[in-house]
Amino acid sequence: MIKKIDHIAIAVKNLAEEIIRYRDVLGLEYLGSEVVAEQKVTVAFFRINDVFIELLEPIGPDSPISAFIEKKGGGLHHLALEVDDIQAAIGRLQEKNVQMLDREPKKGAHSARIAFAHPKSFSGVLYEFKQKGDES
Ligand code: ZN
């Protein structure tokens, strides 16, 4: 069901400053930024071989990332696992009693289809399940 770790997502307060840090201090390949309106975030991507780091900056106070940053000051937010078939993955996880935050796939960056599982099903870790879109 799971092909690989797709990305590691980190919530940040100031995306412009963090882009400089990840690109110029860590020397990672910067792939660009994108607004994901449905998630109320701006996302910046960096590549380390075939794994990506995704920085998330909230758009507005009603973004779920705003609440996370307020509570924890930013930091590691979620791990994304790539799957072949998101609909099948959601069905299988629910069969195994995983509590899903999304019972239907949502649209993610690069037209991917994504669904999150509740962190209480995985010892506090928020997992995103992701089926790549045509552009990714
Ligand atoms: Zn993600």
PDB file of C-alpha atoms and ligand atoms in Angstrom:
ATOM      1  CA  MET A   1       0.000   0.000   0.000  1.00  0.00           C
ATOM      2  CA  ILE A   2       2.764   2.452   0.954  1.00  0.00           C
ATOM      3  CA  LYS A   3       5.447   3.170  -1.629  1.00  0.00           C
ATOM      4  CA  LYS A   4       7.763   5.586   0.170  1.00  0.00           C
ATOM      5  CA  ILE A   5       8.094   8.595   2.435  1.00  0.00           C
ATOM      6  CA  ASP A   6       7.092  11.439   0.153  1.00  0.00           C
ATOM      7  CA  HIS A   7       7.737  14.432   2.351  1.00  0.00           C
ATOM      8  CA  ILE A   8       8.358  15.766   5.824  1.00  0.00           C
ATOM      9  CA  ALA A   9       6.311  18.871   6.600  1.00  0.00           C
ATOM     10  CA  ILE A  10       7.400  21.635   8.934  1.00  0.00           C
ATOM     11  CA  ALA A  11       5.222  24.530  10.071  1.00  0.00           C
ATOM     12  CA  VAL A  12       6.972  27.923   9.986  1.00  0.00           C
ATOM     13  CA  LYS A  13       6.050  31.481  10.956  1.00  0.00           C
ATOM     14  CA  ASN A  14       8.018  33.249   8.251  1.00  0.00           C
ATOM     15  CA  LEU A  15       8.342  31.344   4.995  1.00  0.00           C
ATOM     16  CA  ALA A  16      10.623  33.865   3.259  1.00  0.00           C
ATOM     17  CA  GLU A  17      13.209  33.629   6.074  1.00  0.00           C
ATOM     18  CA  GLU A  18      13.003  29.845   6.206  1.00  0.00           C
ATOM     19  CA  ILE A  19      13.422  29.487   2.439  1.00  0.00           C
ATOM     20  CA  ILE A  20      16.736  31.310   2.774  1.00  0.00           C
ATOM     21  CA  ARG A  21      17.757  29.077   5.680  1.00  0.00           C
ATOM     22  CA  TYR A  22      16.921  25.794   3.908  1.00  0.00           C
ATOM     23  CA  ARG A  23      18.352  26.890   0.563  1.00  0.00           C
ATOM     24  CA  ASP A  24      21.455  28.798   1.641  1.00  0.00           C
ATOM     25  CA  VAL A  25      22.347  27.325   5.046  1.00  0.00           C
ATOM     26  CA  LEU A  26      21.404  23.680   4.435  1.00  0.00           C
ATOM     27  CA  GLY A  27      22.098  24.024   0.707  1.00  0.00           C
ATOM     28  CA  LEU A  28      18.963  22.143  -0.341  1.00  0.00           C
ATOM     29  CA  GLU A  29      17.497  22.362  -3.826  1.00  0.00           C
ATOM     30  CA  TYR A  30      14.559  24.805  -3.702  1.00  0.00           C
ATOM     31  CA  LEU A  31      11.756  23.797  -6.052  1.00  0.00           C
ATOM     32  CA  GLY A  32       9.413  26.743  -5.558  1.00  0.00           C
ATOM     33  CA  SER A  33       6.336  27.735  -3.582  1.00  0.00           C
ATOM     34  CA  GLU A  34       2.630  27.285  -4.074  1.00  0.00           C
ATOM     35  CA  VAL A  35      -0.551  28.484  -2.367  1.00  0.00           C
ATOM     36  CA  VAL A  36      -2.831  25.609  -1.416  1.00  0.00           C
ATOM     37  CA  ALA A  37      -6.081  27.496  -0.845  1.00  0.00           C
ATOM     38  CA  GLU A  38      -8.021  24.482   0.389  1.00  0.00           C
ATOM     39  CA  GLN A  39      -5.492  23.995   3.219  1.00  0.00           C
ATOM     40  CA  LYS A  40      -5.019  27.767   3.795  1.00  0.00           C
ATOM     41  CA  VAL A  41      -1.241  27.523   3.509  1.00  0.00           C
ATOM     42  CA  THR A  42       1.643  28.602   1.347  1.00  0.00           C
ATOM     43  CA  VAL A  43       3.972  25.664   0.765  1.00  0.00           C
ATOM     44  CA  ALA A  44       7.651  25.718  -0.217  1.00  0.00           C
ATOM     45  CA  PHE A  45       9.361  22.560  -1.453  1.00  0.00           C
ATOM     46  CA  PHE A  46      12.940  21.357  -1.156  1.00  0.00           C
ATOM     47  CA  ARG A  47      14.331  18.138  -2.544  1.00  0.00           C
ATOM     48  CA  ILE A  48      16.724  15.681  -0.911  1.00  0.00           C
ATOM     49  CA  ASN A  49      17.056  12.944  -3.535  1.00  0.00           C
ATOM     50  CA  ASP A  50      13.522  11.532  -3.807  1.00  0.00           C
ATOM     51  CA  VAL A  51      12.248  12.883  -0.475  1.00  0.00           C
ATOM     52  CA  PHE A  52      10.908  16.400  -0.109  1.00  0.00           C
ATOM     53  CA  ILE A  53      10.814  18.849   2.745  1.00  0.00           C
ATOM     54  CA  GLU A  54       7.641  20.906   2.713  1.00  0.00           C
ATOM     55  CA  LEU A  55       7.556  24.164   4.681  1.00  0.00           C
ATOM     56  CA  LEU A  56       4.066  25.343   5.595  1.00  0.00           C
ATOM     57  CA  GLU A  57       3.192  28.947   6.343  1.00  0.00           C
ATOM     58  CA  PRO A  58      -0.416  29.713   7.330  1.00  0.00           C
ATOM     59  CA  ILE A  59      -2.585  32.062   5.295  1.00  0.00           C
ATOM     60  CA  GLY A  60      -4.687  33.889   7.841  1.00  0.00           C
ATOM     61  CA  PRO A  61      -5.629  33.124  11.450  1.00  0.00           C
ATOM     62  CA  ASP A  62      -8.216  30.461  10.498  1.00  0.00           C
ATOM     63  CA  SER A  63      -5.568  28.212   8.906  1.00  0.00           C
ATOM     64  CA  PRO A  64      -5.073  24.938  10.795  1.00  0.00           C
ATOM     65  CA  ILE A  65      -1.339  25.716  10.681  1.00  0.00           C
ATOM     66  CA  SER A  66      -1.927  28.978  12.606  1.00  0.00           C
ATOM     67  CA  ALA A  67      -3.382  27.013  15.509  1.00  0.00           C
ATOM     68  CA  PHE A  68      -0.427  24.609  15.418  1.00  0.00           C
ATOM     69  CA  ILE A  69       2.128  27.442  15.456  1.00  0.00           C
ATOM     70  CA  GLU A  70       0.283  29.221  18.272  1.00  0.00           C
ATOM     71  CA  LYS A  71       0.314  26.051  20.371  1.00  0.00           C
ATOM     72  CA  LYS A  72       3.785  24.705  19.577  1.00  0.00           C
ATOM     73  CA  GLY A  73       5.669  27.629  18.039  1.00  0.00           C
ATOM     74  CA  GLY A  74       6.109  25.753  14.741  1.00  0.00           C
ATOM     75  CA  GLY A  75       8.149  22.650  13.987  1.00  0.00           C
ATOM     76  CA  LEU A  76       7.568  19.144  12.695  1.00  0.00           C
ATOM     77  CA  HIS A  77       3.944  18.983  11.526  1.00  0.00           C
ATOM     78  CA  HIS A  78       3.369  15.779   9.547  1.00  0.00           C
ATOM     79  CA  LEU A  79       4.928  12.944   7.567  1.00  0.00           C
ATOM     80  CA  ALA A  80       3.523  12.102   4.158  1.00  0.00           C
ATOM     81  CA  LEU A  81       3.482   8.561   2.780  1.00  0.00           C
ATOM     82  CA  GLU A  82       2.926   7.972  -0.900  1.00  0.00           C
ATOM     83  CA  VAL A  83       0.262   5.447  -1.901  1.00  0.00           C
ATOM     84  CA  ASP A  84      -0.826   4.165  -5.336  1.00  0.00           C
ATOM     85  CA  ASP A  85      -4.528   4.562  -4.729  1.00  0.00           C
ATOM     86  CA  ILE A  86      -5.720   7.041  -2.096  1.00  0.00           C
ATOM     87  CA  GLN A  87      -9.314   5.815  -2.125  1.00  0.00           C
ATOM     88  CA  ALA A  88      -8.195   2.226  -1.517  1.00  0.00           C
ATOM     89  CA  ALA A  89      -5.783   3.384   1.206  1.00  0.00           C
ATOM     90  CA  ILE A  90      -8.532   5.280   3.060  1.00  0.00           C
ATOM     91  CA  GLY A  91     -10.782   2.202   2.875  1.00  0.00           C
ATOM     92  CA  ARG A  92      -8.064  -0.115   4.129  1.00  0.00           C
ATOM     93  CA  LEU A  93      -7.049   2.177   6.999  1.00  0.00           C
ATOM     94  CA  GLN A  94     -10.661   2.519   8.132  1.00  0.00           C
ATOM     95  CA  GLU A  95     -11.055  -1.270   7.973  1.00  0.00           C
ATOM     96  CA  LYS A  96      -8.082  -1.501  10.341  1.00  0.00           C
ATOM     97  CA  ASN A  97      -9.769   0.957  12.728  1.00  0.00           C
ATOM     98  CA  VAL A  98      -7.548   3.928  11.935  1.00  0.00           C
ATOM     99  CA  GLN A  99      -9.473   7.111  12.607  1.00  0.00           C
ATOM    100  CA  MET A 100      -9.300   9.219   9.445  1.00  0.00           C
ATOM    101  CA  LEU A 101      -9.556  13.010   9.543  1.00  0.00           C
ATOM    102  CA  ASP A 102     -10.462  12.794   5.836  1.00  0.00           C
ATOM    103  CA  ARG A 103     -12.788  10.059   4.667  1.00  0.00           C
ATOM    104  CA  GLU A 104     -12.647  11.483   1.157  1.00  0.00           C
ATOM    105  CA  PRO A 105      -9.458  12.651  -0.598  1.00  0.00           C
ATOM    106  CA  LYS A 106      -8.721  16.398  -0.599  1.00  0.00           C
ATOM    107  CA  LYS A 107      -6.683  18.331  -3.110  1.00  0.00           C
ATOM    108  CA  GLY A 108      -3.062  18.926  -2.083  1.00  0.00           C
ATOM    109  CA  ALA A 109      -0.141  20.733  -3.714  1.00  0.00           C
ATOM    110  CA  HIS A 110       0.704  19.708  -7.324  1.00  0.00           C
ATOM    111  CA  SER A 111      -2.854  18.315  -7.755  1.00  0.00           C
ATOM    112  CA  ALA A 112      -2.068  15.413  -5.460  1.00  0.00           C
ATOM    113  CA  ARG A 113      -4.968  13.721  -3.679  1.00  0.00           C
ATOM    114  CA  ILE A 114      -4.393  13.529   0.042  1.00  0.00           C
ATOM    115  CA  ALA A 115      -6.018  12.341   3.269  1.00  0.00           C
ATOM    116  CA  PHE A 116      -4.873  12.722   6.874  1.00  0.00           C
ATOM    117  CA  ALA A 117      -5.218  10.150   9.649  1.00  0.00           C
ATOM    118  CA  HIS A 118      -5.927  11.276  13.208  1.00  0.00           C
ATOM    119  CA  PRO A 119      -2.666  11.520  15.220  1.00  0.00           C
ATOM    120  CA  LYS A 120      -4.197   9.523  18.068  1.00  0.00           C
ATOM    121  CA  SER A 121      -4.162   6.474  15.769  1.00  0.00           C
ATOM    122  CA  PHE A 122      -0.343   6.765  15.431  1.00  0.00           C
ATOM    123  CA  SER A 123       1.104   7.767  18.826  1.00  0.00           C
ATOM    124  CA  GLY A 124       0.662  11.464  18.152  1.00  0.00           C
ATOM    125  CA  VAL A 125       2.139  11.490  14.636  1.00  0.00           C
ATOM    126  CA  LEU A 126       0.041  13.165  11.954  1.00  0.00           C
ATOM    127  CA  TYR A 127       0.292  11.100   8.757  1.00  0.00           C
ATOM    128  CA  GLU A 128      -0.735  12.333   5.335  1.00  0.00           C
ATOM    129  CA  PHE A 129      -1.467   9.704   2.705  1.00  0.00           C
ATOM    130  CA  LYS A 130      -0.813  10.992  -0.767  1.00  0.00           C
ATOM    131  CA  GLN A 131      -1.546   9.846  -4.293  1.00  0.00           C
ATOM    132  CA  LYS A 132       0.484  11.851  -6.774  1.00  0.00           C
ATOM    133  CA  GLY A 133      -1.359  14.064  -9.227  1.00  0.00           C
ATOM    134  CA  ASP A 134      -0.559  14.522 -12.907  1.00  0.00           C
ATOM    135  CA  GLU A 135       1.719  17.506 -12.204  1.00  0.00           C
ATOM    136  CA  SER A 136       3.781  15.878  -9.464  1.00  0.00           C
TER     137      SER A 136
HETATM  138 ZN    ZN B   1       2.040  17.364   3.339  1.00  0.00          ZN
END
